Amino acid sequence: KTGVETTWARDGQESIKLYQQHKDIINLVLLDIKMPKMDGFQVIRELKKMNPSLPVIAQTAYALANEEYMIYKAGFNGYLVKPITLHSLIQIISKHIGS
């Protein structure tokens, strides 16, 4: 219904490779904090080097104040707490790439 196309990566290293291959068509990245090979904090550093204006949203199972601080300090543009609802997902995507 939204017309959004998605790409999925198995781990942090693959997410960087996918971005490099498709950076011209990727408008936003949803990035899990805990991933194999590279965590979300490592990945966002690489993504922001390639494109500082790329909206990157953290996905996390935790909503602790300390983690929220770390997420924003790392350069994430927002975050979603798991389990992610359809409403919260659409809301944050719309905020960063329009409707």
Short mmCIF file of N, CA, C and O in Angstrom, two decimals:
data_model
loop_
_atom_site.label_atom_id
_atom_site.label_comp_id
_atom_site.label_asym_id
_atom_site.label_seq_id
_atom_site.Cartn_x
_atom_site.Cartn_y
_atom_site.Cartn_z
N LYS A 1 0.81 -1.20 0.00
CA LYS A 1 0.00 0.00 0.00
C LYS A 1 0.85 1.26 0.00
O LYS A 1 0.44 2.26 -0.57
N THR A 2 1.99 1.24 0.64
CA THR A 2 2.81 2.44 0.76
C THR A 2 3.71 2.67 -0.44
O THR A 2 4.21 3.77 -0.64
N GLY A 3 3.98 1.63 -1.20
CA GLY A 3 4.89 1.76 -2.33
C GLY A 3 6.36 1.69 -1.92
O GLY A 3 7.25 1.86 -2.74
N VAL A 4 6.61 1.43 -0.65
CA VAL A 4 7.98 1.35 -0.16
C VAL A 4 8.60 0.02 -0.58
O VAL A 4 7.97 -1.02 -0.50
N GLU A 5 9.83 0.08 -1.04
CA GLU A 5 10.59 -1.13 -1.35
C GLU A 5 11.63 -1.31 -0.26
O GLU A 5 12.24 -0.35 0.18
N THR A 6 11.83 -2.55 0.16
CA THR A 6 12.78 -2.80 1.25
C THR A 6 13.87 -3.77 0.80
O THR A 6 13.69 -4.56 -0.12
N THR A 7 14.98 -3.67 1.47
CA THR A 7 16.11 -4.58 1.31
C THR A 7 16.51 -5.01 2.71
O THR A 7 16.46 -4.21 3.64
N TRP A 8 16.91 -6.25 2.85
CA TRP A 8 17.23 -6.79 4.17
C TRP A 8 18.64 -7.35 4.16
O TRP A 8 19.07 -8.01 3.21
N ALA A 9 19.39 -7.10 5.22
CA ALA A 9 20.74 -7.63 5.38
C ALA A 9 20.79 -8.58 6.57
O ALA A 9 20.12 -8.35 7.57
N ARG A 10 21.61 -9.61 6.46
CA ARG A 10 21.75 -10.60 7.53
C ARG A 10 22.59 -10.10 8.71
O ARG A 10 22.44 -10.56 9.83
N ASP A 11 23.52 -9.20 8.44
CA ASP A 11 24.42 -8.74 9.49
C ASP A 11 24.93 -7.34 9.16
O ASP A 11 24.62 -6.78 8.10
N GLY A 12 25.73 -6.80 10.05
CA GLY A 12 26.24 -5.45 9.88
C GLY A 12 27.11 -5.26 8.66
O GLY A 12 26.99 -4.25 7.95
N GLN A 13 27.98 -6.20 8.39
CA GLN A 13 28.86 -6.08 7.22
C GLN A 13 28.05 -6.09 5.93
O GLN A 13 28.32 -5.31 5.02
N GLU A 14 27.06 -6.95 5.86
CA GLU A 14 26.23 -7.02 4.66
C GLU A 14 25.43 -5.73 4.48
O GLU A 14 25.21 -5.28 3.36
N SER A 15 25.01 -5.12 5.57
CA SER A 15 24.24 -3.88 5.45
C SER A 15 25.08 -2.77 4.82
O SER A 15 24.57 -1.99 4.00
N ILE A 16 26.35 -2.71 5.14
CA ILE A 16 27.23 -1.71 4.54
C ILE A 16 27.41 -1.99 3.05
O ILE A 16 27.34 -1.08 2.22
N LYS A 17 27.62 -3.24 2.70
CA LYS A 17 27.78 -3.61 1.29
C LYS A 17 26.51 -3.28 0.50
O LYS A 17 26.60 -2.75 -0.62
N LEU A 18 25.35 -3.59 1.06
CA LEU A 18 24.09 -3.29 0.37
C LEU A 18 23.93 -1.79 0.18
O LEU A 18 23.48 -1.34 -0.88
N TYR A 19 24.28 -1.01 1.18
CA TYR A 19 24.17 0.44 1.03
C TYR A 19 25.11 0.93 -0.07
O TYR A 19 24.73 1.75 -0.91
N GLN A 20 26.33 0.43 -0.09
CA GLN A 20 27.28 0.85 -1.13
C GLN A 20 26.75 0.52 -2.53
O GLN A 20 26.90 1.32 -3.45
N GLN A 21 26.11 -0.62 -2.67
CA GLN A 21 25.59 -1.04 -3.98
C GLN A 21 24.35 -0.28 -4.40
O GLN A 21 24.09 -0.12 -5.58
N HIS A 22 23.55 0.17 -3.44
CA HIS A 22 22.24 0.76 -3.75
C HIS A 22 22.06 2.17 -3.17
O HIS A 22 20.93 2.62 -3.02
N LYS A 23 23.15 2.86 -2.89
CA LYS A 23 23.04 4.15 -2.20
C LYS A 23 22.23 5.19 -2.96
O LYS A 23 21.66 6.09 -2.35
N ASP A 24 22.13 5.05 -4.26
CA ASP A 24 21.36 6.01 -5.04
C ASP A 24 19.86 5.88 -4.85
O ASP A 24 19.11 6.81 -5.17
N ILE A 25 19.41 4.73 -4.35
CA ILE A 25 17.96 4.52 -4.20
C ILE A 25 17.52 4.31 -2.75
O ILE A 25 16.34 4.23 -2.48
N ILE A 26 18.47 4.26 -1.82
CA ILE A 26 18.12 4.07 -0.41
C ILE A 26 17.89 5.43 0.22
O ILE A 26 18.78 6.29 0.22
N ASN A 27 16.69 5.63 0.78
CA ASN A 27 16.31 6.91 1.38
C ASN A 27 16.34 6.90 2.90
O ASN A 27 16.30 7.96 3.52
N LEU A 28 16.38 5.71 3.50
CA LEU A 28 16.33 5.58 4.95
C LEU A 28 16.81 4.18 5.32
O LEU A 28 16.56 3.23 4.58
N VAL A 29 17.50 4.08 6.45
CA VAL A 29 17.97 2.78 6.93
C VAL A 29 17.41 2.52 8.33
O VAL A 29 17.50 3.37 9.21
N LEU A 30 16.81 1.35 8.50
CA LEU A 30 16.42 0.85 9.81
C LEU A 30 17.53 -0.09 10.24
O LEU A 30 17.83 -1.06 9.54
N LEU A 31 18.14 0.18 11.37
CA LEU A 31 19.35 -0.54 11.74
C LEU A 31 19.23 -1.10 13.15
O LEU A 31 19.05 -0.35 14.12
N ASP A 32 19.31 -2.40 13.27
CA ASP A 32 19.27 -3.04 14.58
C ASP A 32 20.56 -2.71 15.33
O ASP A 32 21.64 -2.65 14.74
N ILE A 33 20.45 -2.52 16.61
CA ILE A 33 21.64 -2.25 17.43
C ILE A 33 22.47 -3.51 17.60
O ILE A 33 23.69 -3.48 17.50
N LYS A 34 21.83 -4.63 17.83
CA LYS A 34 22.54 -5.90 18.05
C LYS A 34 22.47 -6.74 16.78
O LYS A 34 21.41 -7.22 16.40
N MET A 35 23.62 -6.87 16.11
CA MET A 35 23.72 -7.67 14.88
C MET A 35 25.01 -8.46 14.91
O MET A 35 25.98 -8.05 15.56
N PRO A 36 25.05 -9.56 14.17
CA PRO A 36 26.31 -10.30 14.03
C PRO A 36 27.34 -9.50 13.24
O PRO A 36 26.99 -8.64 12.45
N LYS A 37 28.59 -9.81 13.43
CA LYS A 37 29.76 -9.27 12.74
C LYS A 37 30.06 -7.81 13.06
O LYS A 37 31.19 -7.47 13.34
N MET A 38 29.08 -6.94 12.96
CA MET A 38 29.23 -5.52 13.34
C MET A 38 27.93 -5.09 13.99
O MET A 38 26.86 -5.38 13.47
N ASP A 39 28.02 -4.37 15.11
CA ASP A 39 26.78 -3.90 15.72
C ASP A 39 26.32 -2.60 15.06
O ASP A 39 27.03 -2.02 14.23
N GLY A 40 25.14 -2.14 15.43
CA GLY A 40 24.57 -0.95 14.83
C GLY A 40 25.42 0.30 15.02
O GLY A 40 25.45 1.17 14.14
N PHE A 41 26.11 0.40 16.13
CA PHE A 41 26.96 1.57 16.37
C PHE A 41 28.16 1.59 15.42
O PHE A 41 28.57 2.65 14.96
N GLN A 42 28.70 0.44 15.11
CA GLN A 42 29.80 0.36 14.15
C GLN A 42 29.30 0.67 12.74
O GLN A 42 29.95 1.39 11.98
N VAL A 43 28.14 0.13 12.40
CA VAL A 43 27.59 0.32 11.06
C VAL A 43 27.23 1.78 10.81
O VAL A 43 27.54 2.32 9.75
N ILE A 44 26.59 2.43 11.77
CA ILE A 44 26.19 3.82 11.53
C ILE A 44 27.41 4.72 11.28
O ILE A 44 27.34 5.65 10.47
N ARG A 45 28.51 4.45 11.93
CA ARG A 45 29.71 5.25 11.68
C ARG A 45 30.11 5.16 10.21
O ARG A 45 30.45 6.16 9.58
N GLU A 46 30.06 3.95 9.66
CA GLU A 46 30.43 3.75 8.25
C GLU A 46 29.40 4.39 7.31
O GLU A 46 29.76 5.02 6.32
N LEU A 47 28.13 4.21 7.61
CA LEU A 47 27.08 4.79 6.76
C LEU A 47 27.15 6.31 6.75
O LEU A 47 27.02 6.94 5.69
N LYS A 48 27.35 6.92 7.90
CA LYS A 48 27.41 8.38 7.97
C LYS A 48 28.66 8.94 7.31
O LYS A 48 28.66 10.07 6.84
N LYS A 49 29.75 8.15 7.24
CA LYS A 49 30.92 8.59 6.48
C LYS A 49 30.57 8.68 4.99
O LYS A 49 31.02 9.57 4.29
N MET A 50 29.78 7.73 4.51
CA MET A 50 29.39 7.70 3.10
C MET A 50 28.32 8.74 2.78
O MET A 50 28.32 9.30 1.70
N ASN A 51 27.41 8.98 3.74
CA ASN A 51 26.30 9.90 3.50
C ASN A 51 25.83 10.48 4.84
O ASN A 51 24.96 9.91 5.48
N PRO A 52 26.41 11.61 5.24
CA PRO A 52 26.05 12.20 6.54
C PRO A 52 24.57 12.56 6.68
O PRO A 52 24.05 12.63 7.79
N SER A 53 23.89 12.80 5.59
CA SER A 53 22.48 13.20 5.67
C SER A 53 21.50 12.03 5.60
O SER A 53 20.29 12.22 5.68
N LEU A 54 22.00 10.80 5.49
CA LEU A 54 21.15 9.62 5.42
C LEU A 54 20.41 9.43 6.74
O LEU A 54 21.03 9.32 7.80
N PRO A 55 19.07 9.39 6.71
CA PRO A 55 18.34 9.09 7.94
C PRO A 55 18.54 7.62 8.35
O PRO A 55 18.31 6.72 7.55
N VAL A 56 19.02 7.41 9.57
CA VAL A 56 19.25 6.06 10.08
C VAL A 56 18.49 5.95 11.41
O VAL A 56 18.71 6.72 12.33
N ILE A 57 17.59 4.96 11.46
CA ILE A 57 16.75 4.74 12.63
C ILE A 57 17.20 3.46 13.32
O ILE A 57 17.29 2.41 12.69
N ALA A 58 17.47 3.56 14.61
CA ALA A 58 17.88 2.39 15.40
C ALA A 58 16.65 1.56 15.77
O ALA A 58 15.58 2.09 16.02
N GLN A 59 16.85 0.27 15.78
CA GLN A 59 15.85 -0.67 16.30
C GLN A 59 16.48 -1.34 17.51
O GLN A 59 17.59 -1.85 17.42
N THR A 60 15.78 -1.30 18.62
CA THR A 60 16.36 -1.84 19.84
C THR A 60 15.30 -2.56 20.68
O THR A 60 14.13 -2.21 20.62
N ALA A 61 15.75 -3.51 21.43
CA ALA A 61 14.85 -4.22 22.35
C ALA A 61 14.79 -3.51 23.69
O ALA A 61 13.99 -3.86 24.54
N TYR A 62 15.61 -2.48 23.87
CA TYR A 62 15.70 -1.80 25.15
C TYR A 62 15.30 -0.34 25.00
O TYR A 62 15.58 0.28 24.00
N ALA A 63 14.70 0.21 26.02
CA ALA A 63 14.30 1.62 26.01
C ALA A 63 14.90 2.34 27.21
O ALA A 63 14.32 3.25 27.76
N LEU A 64 16.06 1.91 27.61
CA LEU A 64 16.70 2.51 28.77
C LEU A 64 17.24 3.90 28.42
O LEU A 64 17.69 4.13 27.30
N ALA A 65 17.20 4.81 29.36
CA ALA A 65 17.65 6.18 29.12
C ALA A 65 19.09 6.22 28.63
O ALA A 65 19.43 6.99 27.73
N ASN A 66 19.96 5.39 29.19
CA ASN A 66 21.36 5.38 28.77
C ASN A 66 21.50 4.95 27.32
O ASN A 66 22.30 5.51 26.57
N GLU A 67 20.72 3.96 26.89
CA GLU A 67 20.82 3.54 25.50
C GLU A 67 20.28 4.62 24.57
O GLU A 67 20.82 4.84 23.50
N GLU A 68 19.20 5.30 24.98
CA GLU A 68 18.67 6.39 24.16
C GLU A 68 19.74 7.45 23.94
O GLU A 68 19.95 7.94 22.84
N TYR A 69 20.45 7.81 24.99
CA TYR A 69 21.54 8.79 24.89
C TYR A 69 22.60 8.30 23.92
O TYR A 69 23.06 9.05 23.06
N MET A 70 23.00 7.04 24.04
CA MET A 70 24.03 6.47 23.16
C MET A 70 23.57 6.45 21.70
O MET A 70 24.37 6.70 20.80
N ILE A 71 22.30 6.17 21.48
CA ILE A 71 21.75 6.12 20.12
C ILE A 71 21.86 7.49 19.46
O ILE A 71 22.36 7.62 18.34
N TYR A 72 21.42 8.52 20.14
CA TYR A 72 21.49 9.87 19.56
C TYR A 72 22.92 10.37 19.45
O TYR A 72 23.29 11.01 18.47
N LYS A 73 23.75 10.06 20.43
CA LYS A 73 25.15 10.47 20.38
C LYS A 73 25.87 9.82 19.19
O LYS A 73 26.75 10.43 18.59
N ALA A 74 25.49 8.60 18.84
CA ALA A 74 26.11 7.89 17.72
C ALA A 74 25.70 8.45 16.36
O ALA A 74 26.31 8.14 15.35
N GLY A 75 24.64 9.27 16.34
CA GLY A 75 24.22 9.87 15.08
C GLY A 75 22.93 9.35 14.49
O GLY A 75 22.53 9.74 13.40
N PHE A 76 22.26 8.44 15.22
CA PHE A 76 20.97 7.96 14.75
C PHE A 76 19.98 9.12 14.75
O PHE A 76 20.05 10.01 15.59
N ASN A 77 19.04 9.08 13.81
CA ASN A 77 18.03 10.13 13.69
C ASN A 77 16.77 9.83 14.51
O ASN A 77 15.87 10.67 14.58
N GLY A 78 16.70 8.66 15.08
CA GLY A 78 15.57 8.25 15.89
C GLY A 78 15.72 6.79 16.24
O GLY A 78 16.70 6.15 15.85
N TYR A 79 14.74 6.26 16.96
CA TYR A 79 14.80 4.84 17.29
C TYR A 79 13.41 4.28 17.48
O TYR A 79 12.45 5.01 17.76
N LEU A 80 13.31 2.98 17.28
CA LEU A 80 12.08 2.21 17.50
C LEU A 80 12.38 1.14 18.53
O LEU A 80 13.42 0.49 18.46
N VAL A 81 11.46 0.96 19.46
CA VAL A 81 11.62 -0.07 20.49
C VAL A 81 10.82 -1.30 20.06
O VAL A 81 9.67 -1.19 19.65
N LYS A 82 11.45 -2.46 20.14
CA LYS A 82 10.79 -3.72 19.81
C LYS A 82 9.87 -4.13 20.95
O LYS A 82 10.21 -3.89 22.10
N PRO A 83 8.76 -4.75 20.68
CA PRO A 83 8.26 -5.07 19.35
C PRO A 83 7.76 -3.81 18.64
O PRO A 83 7.12 -2.94 19.26
N ILE A 84 8.09 -3.69 17.39
CA ILE A 84 7.76 -2.51 16.60
C ILE A 84 6.34 -2.64 16.06
O ILE A 84 5.99 -3.66 15.47
N THR A 85 5.55 -1.60 16.29
CA THR A 85 4.19 -1.60 15.77
C THR A 85 4.17 -0.96 14.38
O THR A 85 5.04 -0.14 14.06
N LEU A 86 3.18 -1.31 13.59
CA LEU A 86 3.03 -0.73 12.27
C LEU A 86 2.88 0.79 12.37
O LEU A 86 3.49 1.54 11.60
N HIS A 87 2.11 1.23 13.34
CA HIS A 87 1.88 2.67 13.52
C HIS A 87 3.20 3.40 13.80
O HIS A 87 3.49 4.44 13.19
N SER A 88 4.01 2.90 14.72
CA SER A 88 5.27 3.58 15.06
C SER A 88 6.25 3.54 13.88
O SER A 88 6.97 4.51 13.64
N LEU A 89 6.24 2.45 13.13
CA LEU A 89 7.12 2.33 11.97
C LEU A 89 6.74 3.36 10.91
O LEU A 89 7.59 4.11 10.41
N ILE A 90 5.47 3.44 10.56
CA ILE A 90 5.02 4.39 9.55
C ILE A 90 5.25 5.82 10.02
O ILE A 90 5.67 6.69 9.25
N GLN A 91 5.01 6.07 11.29
CA GLN A 91 5.19 7.41 11.84
C GLN A 91 6.64 7.88 11.71
O GLN A 91 6.90 8.99 11.26
N ILE A 92 7.60 7.05 12.07
CA ILE A 92 9.00 7.48 12.03
C ILE A 92 9.51 7.57 10.59
O ILE A 92 10.28 8.46 10.26
N ILE A 93 9.05 6.67 9.73
CA ILE A 93 9.45 6.76 8.32
C ILE A 93 8.92 8.05 7.71
O ILE A 93 9.63 8.79 7.03
N SER A 94 7.65 8.35 7.97
CA SER A 94 7.04 9.57 7.44
C SER A 94 7.75 10.82 7.93
O SER A 94 7.90 11.79 7.19
N LYS A 95 8.19 10.79 9.16
CA LYS A 95 8.90 11.95 9.73
C LYS A 95 10.20 12.23 8.98
O LYS A 95 10.58 13.39 8.80
N HIS A 96 10.86 11.19 8.51
CA HIS A 96 12.18 11.36 7.93
C HIS A 96 12.22 11.37 6.41
O HIS A 96 13.17 11.88 5.82
N ILE A 97 11.22 10.79 5.77
CA ILE A 97 11.25 10.82 4.30
C ILE A 97 9.93 11.30 3.70
O ILE A 97 9.72 11.22 2.51
N GLY A 98 9.04 11.81 4.51
CA GLY A 98 7.78 12.34 4.01
C GLY A 98 6.75 11.26 3.77
O GLY A 98 7.00 10.08 3.95
N SER A 99 5.59 11.66 3.38
CA SER A 99 4.50 10.69 3.17
C SER A 99 4.25 10.42 1.72
O SER A 99 4.80 10.99 0.85
#
